[in-house]
Amino acid sequence: MYTSGKYSSRGPALIPRMKTKHRIYYITLFSVVLLGLIATGMFQFWPHSIESTADWTLDKRSVHDAPLIRLPVSSPIPERGDLSCRMHTCFDVYRCGYNPKNRIKVYIYPLQRFVDELGVPISSTGLSREYNDLLSAISDSDFYTDDVTRACLFIPSIDVLNQNSLRIRETAQALAMLPRWDKGMNHLLFNMLPGGPPDYNTALDVPRDRALLAGGGFSTWTYRQGYDVSIPVYSPLSADVDLPERQPGPRHYFILSSQTAIHREYRAELERLKEENGEALLLLDKCSNLSQGAASARKRCYKGQVYDYPQILQARWFWEAYFSSMKAIGLTTLQIINDRIYPYAARTYEQWNNPPVVKWSSVNSPLFLPLIPPRAPGFTAVVLTYDRVESLFRVITEISKVPSLAKLLVVWNNQNKSPPEETLWPKISVPLKVVRTKENKLSNRFFPYDEIETEAVLAIDDDIIMLTSDELQFGYEVWREFPDRLVGYPGRLHLWDHEMGKWKYESEWTNEVSMVLTGAAFYHKYFNYLYTYKMPGDIKNWVDAHMNCEDIAMNFLVANITGKAPIKVTPRKKFKCPECTAIDGLSLDQTHMVERSECINKFASVFGTMPLKVVEHRADPVLYKDDFPEKLKSFPNIGSL
Amino acid sequence: MQAKKRYLILLSAGACLILLFCLGGIQVPLSRRGPSRPHDRRLSGYGPGARCDDLTEHISPRQKRDANSGLYTGKRCRMESCFDFSLCERNGFKVYVYPQQKGEKLSESYQNILSSIEGSRFYTSDPGQACLFVLSLDTLDRDQLSPQYVHNLKAKIQSLPLWNGGKNHIIFNLYSGTWPDYTEDLGFDIGLAMLAKASISTENFRPDFDVSIPLFSKDHPRTGGEKGYLKYNTIPPYRKYMLVFKGKRYLTGIGSDTRNALYHIHNSEDVVLLTTCKHGKDWQKHKDARCNKDNAEYDKYDYREMLYNSTFCLVPRGRRLGSFRFLEALQAACVPVMLSNGWELPFSEIIDWNRAAVIGDERLLLQIPSTVHSIHQDKILSLRQQTQFLWEAYFNSVEKIVLTTLEIIQDRVLLHTSRSNLMWNSLPGGLFTLPQYSTSLRDFPFYYAELGIKPPSKFTAIIHVVTPLVSQSQPVMKLLVAVAKSQYCAQVIVLWNCEKPLPAKHRWPATSVPVTVIEGESKVISSRFLPYNTIPTDAVLSLDEDTVLSTTEVDFAFTVWQSFPDRIVGYPARSHFWDSNKERWGYTSKWTNDYSMVLTGAAIYHKYYHDLYTTYLPASLKIMVDQMSNCEDILMNFLVSLVTKLPPIKVTQKKQYKETMMGQSSRASRWADPDHFAQRQTCMNKFASWFGAMPLVHSQMRLDPVLFKDQVSILRKKYRDIERL
């Protein structure tokens, strides 16, 4: 495209090689070009410019000033629509091309008035208000392009909404005269009232070659599957009606028939139904006793009683979204065609059909397939550490005893100190990797490191030495049964503080659990990816700034996307290392607890909801505490303090 | 000098540009949007009112229909014009299979189709009851050069007394046409019959009338079916290859345009697209310049290895629109990239293929690599899982393919109860969601999360009683009182399956919730799973009369069930195992480290499973259960695990849940009977053979109250009574 950006980007590369004399010339030249561009730009934005004659829309001078085109009698007529047309046979997809936005470009022809050789217009109404609305909506949308060479879809400014107002042959000739018509390829016609007496065809009778038809009232015989678009017949009356919001629930009428001009055969059947069902049915018809006029179109009668139509209809989300205006109908049509051209980027059924209320509350877990992954790949333990080397080594030694451990990853979060020499580390039978981080951030523990090759991750603090091998292995087994959840050891709860009117963090002995701490928890690697790249709002920064609550954030994230509670495994333990002093364990600190309550409130407001789910159960081995020989139990060493 | 030249050229170009701008010959796309204009009220409306002419004078709709009935046949058939709905009104959706004629050979595949129908709940042997008719003439292979081709089909069909011009018939077909053009003509007049056909094109497909089925091989299992290949959801979701294909290239005849061009995007790294010319006897005669090179590259790769290690699998058209590559890719969790313009995809009427496949355009072959690379990894993760769901729900056996076809037609016939898009396209799939149960998603146990609603907060207890009431201290009395005390209990239903007459009302203990007594239908054991209208809640607590359960235990089990509303949640756990000595499934009630069943003597599950048990399972299994008065609980576990693909959930510690085990019962319990146990072994194997596979899944954990047996004051424990037991 001829953008100024392209020129200026070329400029600097040339300049160093030129003499000063030439440079002056160039500067002058660019100034002239720039001025020219600015002038043209102004010209473009200036209202009612000369260009607008080449534009399809109406300006002050109205439709009658659009250029007049005389159709010769011998002007070619397109073929009748081909019923076998499909996107892959009658649509030129090369025009739409590959574009990263997966969006089609739509061109609208300039407005013209077509007349036959005698000067009689091809349509009795010309451009209707509705078609003008439709074209305006499209031109204001992202689909629109005024560059005919870039367009994928072409929309004629010839209004064929109502076949009754058209001279069929002449309209067809006018279509064929469009400069890019090319057998109607990639052209889209909007029609709402097809056919005419006596047989009332269900598709527009105007011969139109391969043009796509967005038509009202298609039958399955005239509708070309996957090619045409079936649209509703828009009622101009609905534009001025404010429909009241109504709650779901029973309404006064069960069935309403407001269609006029129903064949007597059908009306007789309706009357019979009415006799059987009484008041639940309301059958309306035209009012015979009202004086003619615009208002009469909005009245319907039943046995002399006059009803305001469509006041008796109720608002619905679908109607608002796709049917309520010419704009809604037009843009929906284009989106449908867009979805066919870029099917891999198409809107989903839910996106089309779920009202926002449902979209907001509905949960679709990204790990929705019920899989119990095999035991064999094992899990990767990720230990976040700063400088507690002695404790870290003990943790490593303890975890290395767990049969399903596949790899140990130490995330070295201390930039001031190097990790101990390789020879000093405990010798274990699985690979041990150390990752050094650039910054001391809590988020580092949840980074989806390439070194994690298993689905299952065990996040564990460098001071958790009290979990037995049986407990850890059992935790992994439980995770396999719930791979889409956090499966962890210390459980926590969130509570609503009625006095303060906000959420509160609870770490006491409670009968309920809504979080598990990631100081010792299994989860799917997918959640590392989610935490790192998809955490809403500024939660990640908040966590790193406060050096706290990364586990609460993870609990929020997982609960929000899966709609499920975490699973706490095995009995409660005293989760403090025996050596550590009471203050050393961060969780004991009083201010720390206050901060964690704050985290919950902060996160709930970022998520816009409280996603955490409260449950009253924890997972134990089937034979836990059963009177049964310990050596026959798979996990005998559970719950020791 | 050179600089001067450049300067001159640039100057003249600049001048030209300015000139162009001033003349307005080039539109600068500064204003991307058309200028917005005031709404011009002077324009007239498009005039829908003009149509209000009185149609009463015109031909009536009925006359119009009759006049058109001759018009809308053959290629223009629709349900409304070619199908007689009245045949389905009397007896519902019943399918008749013509008796097999002597000397008529059926291919294995067609035999499998017919036996799947005959084994289904839709089958009727009475043509007078039927709504849909299936030929016992093999129409699967209509390629004249094929050995399976049936000759004189036209005459054979015309001579069938019930043919009726093909009305309400469905014809299954996998192959049509032959070399070189492979048309979709079957070689006989199908009249008004529907086609269930593989590789059908959108041009020939009659929407909402025909059914597009997948191409399947003669080795496709009749029932059961293989599982999907996916075992892990690896992150990041990319596999070794991005896009692969390995298949034939045809040197003569149709179907190879796209395959001929594949080498353009093959890069032997992440995009590996291989073709071979080697097939047929005289390929050497026709071979082109690329053949040798392509053949050599082709032989370097193993197809299976590629299939299982690729993120996307190309499915280009072959001779016909569909190819075996499609189902192979689907099973291998390799997201299919369709390159077969005009193919009406299998079960397109109900399956949203955009969720499981990438629909490409043959004309845009060169864009395919960038298209697949542009697909976000979250999308890949979900596409991949969806392939597995669809494979197991609708494709992995002939039976599934046939049942899906029939259910689609049933949905058309009973339009007002047809399944919604969500039912077909999310777990557990359309074959397990019976729309006759309800058309509202919230009545099923599968959609609470999608709908953003909570599982129900009340349950109904159903106590199965087989012994007469003799004393007020009978276990069932205690049980009834304990259950009725639960805060979540809405109602107690006593199912009187005892031969003795119903006891008087006053003999039942007084409770705060209503107690209803239902007399069991013909007193068979399956009646405990009948979908009674009197069950007011979605949750059911199923109980044996001799079950011992406290109110606390009931409360706790119910709160657990609310977290797992699609599973069976309860107390008595059992396990199955493969007995390799006897080469059969074994059943054990011993204390083991895992379990795969929770017996319905004390379990909570969703009411929908009553409906599924009654409707989905074949009469043969239910009759077997009723005759033995045994195994109904095992059958229910098979069914629920088949649907959820997950184990049931055992709640908390409780071994002795039967009065008999405590030696307090005076009567001989069926549980003490050794035959009873042997029967259960037999059941396991009978059920597994009907299901075609073992649906049960093991679990190693049970769910206890959070503070269960923790060293904390018992007063702090909500479910403290559980520990006292």
mmCIF file with all atom_site columns, C-alpha atoms in Angstrom, chain A residues 302-399:
data_model
loop_
_atom_site.group_PDB
_atom_site.id
_atom_site.type_symbol
_atom_site.label_atom_id
_atom_site.label_alt_id
_atom_site.label_comp_id
_atom_site.label_asym_id
_atom_site.label_entity_id
_atom_site.label_seq_id
_atom_site.pdbx_PDB_ins_code
_atom_site.Cartn_x
_atom_site.Cartn_y
_atom_site.Cartn_z
_atom_site.occupancy
_atom_site.B_iso_or_equiv
_atom_site.pdbx_formal_charge
_atom_site.auth_seq_id
_atom_site.auth_comp_id
_atom_site.auth_asym_id
_atom_site.auth_atom_id
_atom_site.pdbx_PDB_model_num
ATOM 1  C CA . TYR A 1 302 ? -58.745 -11.337 18.168 1.00 0.00 ? 302 TYR A CA 1
ATOM 2  C CA . LYS A 1 303 ? -62.539 -11.364 18.080 1.00 0.00 ? 303 LYS A CA 1
ATOM 3  C CA . GLY A 1 304 ? -62.790 -7.621  18.100 1.00 0.00 ? 304 GLY A CA 1
ATOM 4  C CA . GLN A 1 305 ? -60.206 -7.098  20.806 1.00 0.00 ? 305 GLN A CA 1
ATOM 5  C CA . VAL A 1 306 ? -57.228 -4.992  19.696 1.00 0.00 ? 306 VAL A CA 1
ATOM 6  C CA . TYR A 1 307 ? -53.688 -5.852  20.800 1.00 0.00 ? 307 TYR A CA 1
ATOM 7  C CA . ASP A 1 308 ? -50.543 -3.812  20.408 1.00 0.00 ? 308 ASP A CA 1
ATOM 8  C CA . TYR A 1 309 ? -48.111 -5.868  18.439 1.00 0.00 ? 309 TYR A CA 1
ATOM 9  C CA . PRO A 1 310 ? -45.246 -6.598  19.142 1.00 0.00 ? 310 PRO A CA 1
ATOM 10 C CA . GLN A 1 311 ? -45.544 -5.439  22.726 1.00 0.00 ? 311 GLN A CA 1
ATOM 11 C CA . ILE A 1 312 ? -46.773 -8.875  23.642 1.00 0.00 ? 312 ILE A CA 1
ATOM 12 C CA . LEU A 1 313 ? -43.532 -10.469 22.484 1.00 0.00 ? 313 LEU A CA 1
ATOM 13 C CA . GLN A 1 314 ? -40.722 -10.792 24.988 1.00 0.00 ? 314 GLN A CA 1
ATOM 14 C CA . ALA A 1 315 ? -37.135 -9.797  24.734 1.00 0.00 ? 315 ALA A CA 1
ATOM 15 C CA . ARG A 1 316 ? -34.675 -12.555 24.203 1.00 0.00 ? 316 ARG A CA 1
ATOM 16 C CA . TRP A 1 317 ? -30.937 -12.625 24.066 1.00 0.00 ? 317 TRP A CA 1
ATOM 17 C CA . PHE A 1 318 ? -30.821 -14.258 20.672 1.00 0.00 ? 318 PHE A CA 1
ATOM 18 C CA . TRP A 1 319 ? -33.062 -11.641 19.280 1.00 0.00 ? 319 TRP A CA 1
ATOM 19 C CA . GLU A 1 320 ? -30.911 -8.862  20.600 1.00 0.00 ? 320 GLU A CA 1
ATOM 20 C CA . ALA A 1 321 ? -27.710 -10.456 19.417 1.00 0.00 ? 321 ALA A CA 1
ATOM 21 C CA . TYR A 1 322 ? -28.597 -11.540 15.928 1.00 0.00 ? 322 TYR A CA 1
ATOM 22 C CA . PHE A 1 323 ? -32.033 -10.410 14.851 1.00 0.00 ? 323 PHE A CA 1
ATOM 23 C CA . SER A 1 324 ? -32.911 -7.053  16.297 1.00 0.00 ? 324 SER A CA 1
ATOM 24 C CA . SER A 1 325 ? -31.604 -4.764  13.561 1.00 0.00 ? 325 SER A CA 1
ATOM 25 C CA . MET A 1 326 ? -30.375 -4.754  10.019 1.00 0.00 ? 326 MET A CA 1
ATOM 26 C CA . LYS A 1 327 ? -26.931 -4.209  11.481 1.00 0.00 ? 327 LYS A CA 1
ATOM 27 C CA . ALA A 1 328 ? -27.178 -7.354  13.618 1.00 0.00 ? 328 ALA A CA 1
ATOM 28 C CA . ILE A 1 329 ? -28.453 -9.393  10.686 1.00 0.00 ? 329 ILE A CA 1
ATOM 29 C CA . GLY A 1 330 ? -25.828 -8.090  8.270  1.00 0.00 ? 330 GLY A CA 1
ATOM 30 C CA . LEU A 1 331 ? -22.829 -8.545  10.527 1.00 0.00 ? 331 LEU A CA 1
ATOM 31 C CA . THR A 1 332 ? -24.008 -11.967 11.646 1.00 0.00 ? 332 THR A CA 1
ATOM 32 C CA . THR A 1 333 ? -24.201 -13.007 7.996  1.00 0.00 ? 333 THR A CA 1
ATOM 33 C CA . LEU A 1 334 ? -20.663 -11.808 7.348  1.00 0.00 ? 334 LEU A CA 1
ATOM 34 C CA . GLN A 1 335 ? -19.382 -13.570 10.456 1.00 0.00 ? 335 GLN A CA 1
ATOM 35 C CA . ILE A 1 336 ? -20.979 -16.820 9.272  1.00 0.00 ? 336 ILE A CA 1
ATOM 36 C CA . ILE A 1 337 ? -19.246 -16.526 5.899  1.00 0.00 ? 337 ILE A CA 1
ATOM 37 C CA . ASN A 1 338 ? -16.021 -15.570 7.667  1.00 0.00 ? 338 ASN A CA 1
ATOM 38 C CA . ASP A 1 339 ? -16.278 -18.738 9.773  1.00 0.00 ? 339 ASP A CA 1
ATOM 39 C CA . ARG A 1 340 ? -16.595 -20.811 6.604  1.00 0.00 ? 340 ARG A CA 1
ATOM 40 C CA . ILE A 1 341 ? -13.520 -19.289 5.037  1.00 0.00 ? 341 ILE A CA 1
ATOM 41 C CA . TYR A 1 342 ? -11.380 -19.609 8.154  1.00 0.00 ? 342 TYR A CA 1
ATOM 42 C CA . PRO A 1 343 ? -12.980 -22.651 9.816  1.00 0.00 ? 343 PRO A CA 1
ATOM 43 C CA . TYR A 1 344 ? -10.046 -23.225 12.152 1.00 0.00 ? 344 TYR A CA 1
ATOM 44 C CA . ALA A 1 345 ? -10.620 -19.774 13.623 1.00 0.00 ? 345 ALA A CA 1
ATOM 45 C CA . ALA A 1 346 ? -14.410 -20.008 13.614 1.00 0.00 ? 346 ALA A CA 1
ATOM 46 C CA . ARG A 1 347 ? -16.509 -18.967 16.566 1.00 0.00 ? 347 ARG A CA 1
ATOM 47 C CA . THR A 1 348 ? -17.582 -21.957 18.604 1.00 0.00 ? 348 THR A CA 1
ATOM 48 C CA . TYR A 1 349 ? -21.109 -23.135 19.120 1.00 0.00 ? 349 TYR A CA 1
ATOM 49 C CA . GLU A 1 350 ? -20.992 -21.785 22.673 1.00 0.00 ? 350 GLU A CA 1
ATOM 50 C CA . GLN A 1 351 ? -19.741 -18.416 21.520 1.00 0.00 ? 351 GLN A CA 1
ATOM 51 C CA . TRP A 1 352 ? -22.663 -18.206 19.150 1.00 0.00 ? 352 TRP A CA 1
ATOM 52 C CA . ASN A 1 353 ? -25.313 -19.589 21.449 1.00 0.00 ? 353 ASN A CA 1
ATOM 53 C CA . ASN A 1 354 ? -24.526 -18.914 25.088 1.00 0.00 ? 354 ASN A CA 1
ATOM 54 C CA . PRO A 1 355 ? -25.830 -15.685 26.526 1.00 0.00 ? 355 PRO A CA 1
ATOM 55 C CA . PRO A 1 356 ? -23.180 -13.757 28.510 1.00 0.00 ? 356 PRO A CA 1
ATOM 56 C CA . VAL A 1 357 ? -24.687 -14.918 31.805 1.00 0.00 ? 357 VAL A CA 1
ATOM 57 C CA . VAL A 1 358 ? -24.019 -18.522 30.904 1.00 0.00 ? 358 VAL A CA 1
ATOM 58 C CA . LYS A 1 359 ? -20.626 -17.730 29.353 1.00 0.00 ? 359 LYS A CA 1
ATOM 59 C CA . TRP A 1 360 ? -19.585 -16.102 32.599 1.00 0.00 ? 360 TRP A CA 1
ATOM 60 C CA . SER A 1 361 ? -20.624 -18.849 34.962 1.00 0.00 ? 361 SER A CA 1
ATOM 61 C CA . SER A 1 362 ? -19.864 -21.815 32.746 1.00 0.00 ? 362 SER A CA 1
ATOM 62 C CA . VAL A 1 363 ? -16.639 -23.723 33.218 1.00 0.00 ? 363 VAL A CA 1
ATOM 63 C CA . ASN A 1 364 ? -14.901 -25.765 30.556 1.00 0.00 ? 364 ASN A CA 1
ATOM 64 C CA . SER A 1 365 ? -11.862 -27.499 31.894 1.00 0.00 ? 365 SER A CA 1
ATOM 65 C CA . PRO A 1 366 ? -8.928  -27.441 29.459 1.00 0.00 ? 366 PRO A CA 1
ATOM 66 C CA . LEU A 1 367 ? -8.126  -30.998 30.588 1.00 0.00 ? 367 LEU A CA 1
ATOM 67 C CA . PHE A 1 368 ? -11.612 -32.308 29.982 1.00 0.00 ? 368 PHE A CA 1
ATOM 68 C CA . LEU A 1 369 ? -10.883 -35.823 28.797 1.00 0.00 ? 369 LEU A CA 1
ATOM 69 C CA . PRO A 1 370 ? -11.305 -38.382 31.615 1.00 0.00 ? 370 PRO A CA 1
ATOM 70 C CA . LEU A 1 371 ? -7.805  -39.835 31.533 1.00 0.00 ? 371 LEU A CA 1
ATOM 71 C CA . ILE A 1 372 ? -6.043  -41.714 34.275 1.00 0.00 ? 372 ILE A CA 1
ATOM 72 C CA . PRO A 1 373 ? -2.483  -41.362 33.029 1.00 0.00 ? 373 PRO A CA 1
ATOM 73 C CA . PRO A 1 374 ? -0.252  -44.421 33.394 1.00 0.00 ? 374 PRO A CA 1
ATOM 74 C CA . ARG A 1 375 ? 1.984   -44.610 36.433 1.00 0.00 ? 375 ARG A CA 1
ATOM 75 C CA . ALA A 1 376 ? 5.168   -45.187 34.484 1.00 0.00 ? 376 ALA A CA 1
ATOM 76 C CA . PRO A 1 377 ? 6.294   -41.684 33.450 1.00 0.00 ? 377 PRO A CA 1
ATOM 77 C CA . GLY A 1 378 ? 6.339   -40.689 37.106 1.00 0.00 ? 378 GLY A CA 1
ATOM 78 C CA . PHE A 1 379 ? 6.565   -37.108 38.290 1.00 0.00 ? 379 PHE A CA 1
ATOM 79 C CA . THR A 1 380 ? 9.122   -34.324 38.386 1.00 0.00 ? 380 THR A CA 1
ATOM 80 C CA . ALA A 1 381 ? 9.792   -32.785 41.788 1.00 0.00 ? 381 ALA A CA 1
ATOM 81 C CA . VAL A 1 382 ? 10.475  -29.053 41.615 1.00 0.00 ? 382 VAL A CA 1
ATOM 82 C CA . VAL A 1 383 ? 12.172  -27.681 44.748 1.00 0.00 ? 383 VAL A CA 1
ATOM 83 C CA . LEU A 1 384 ? 12.352  -23.942 45.110 1.00 0.00 ? 384 LEU A CA 1
ATOM 84 C CA . THR A 1 385 ? 15.309  -22.952 47.252 1.00 0.00 ? 385 THR A CA 1
ATOM 85 C CA . TYR A 1 386 ? 17.219  -19.867 48.276 1.00 0.00 ? 386 TYR A CA 1
ATOM 86 C CA . ASP A 1 387 ? 20.050  -20.764 50.618 1.00 0.00 ? 387 ASP A CA 1
ATOM 87 C CA . ARG A 1 388 ? 18.907  -23.482 53.016 1.00 0.00 ? 388 ARG A CA 1
ATOM 88 C CA . VAL A 1 389 ? 21.305  -25.991 51.535 1.00 0.00 ? 389 VAL A CA 1
ATOM 89 C CA . GLU A 1 390 ? 21.331  -28.430 54.414 1.00 0.00 ? 390 GLU A CA 1
ATOM 90 C CA . SER A 1 391 ? 17.564  -28.673 54.559 1.00 0.00 ? 391 SER A CA 1
ATOM 91 C CA . LEU A 1 392 ? 17.405  -28.816 50.766 1.00 0.00 ? 392 LEU A CA 1
ATOM 92 C CA . PHE A 1 393 ? 19.738  -31.807 50.694 1.00 0.00 ? 393 PHE A CA 1
ATOM 93 C CA . ARG A 1 394 ? 17.609  -33.585 53.255 1.00 0.00 ? 394 ARG A CA 1
ATOM 94 C CA . VAL A 1 395 ? 14.492  -32.956 51.174 1.00 0.00 ? 395 VAL A CA 1
ATOM 95 C CA . ILE A 1 396 ? 16.261  -34.281 48.078 1.00 0.00 ? 396 ILE A CA 1
ATOM 96 C CA . THR A 1 397 ? 17.346  -37.408 49.922 1.00 0.00 ? 397 THR A CA 1
ATOM 97 C CA . GLU A 1 398 ? 13.811  -38.013 51.239 1.00 0.00 ? 398 GLU A CA 1
ATOM 98 C CA . ILE A 1 399 ? 12.060  -37.466 47.899 1.00 0.00 ? 399 ILE A CA 1
#
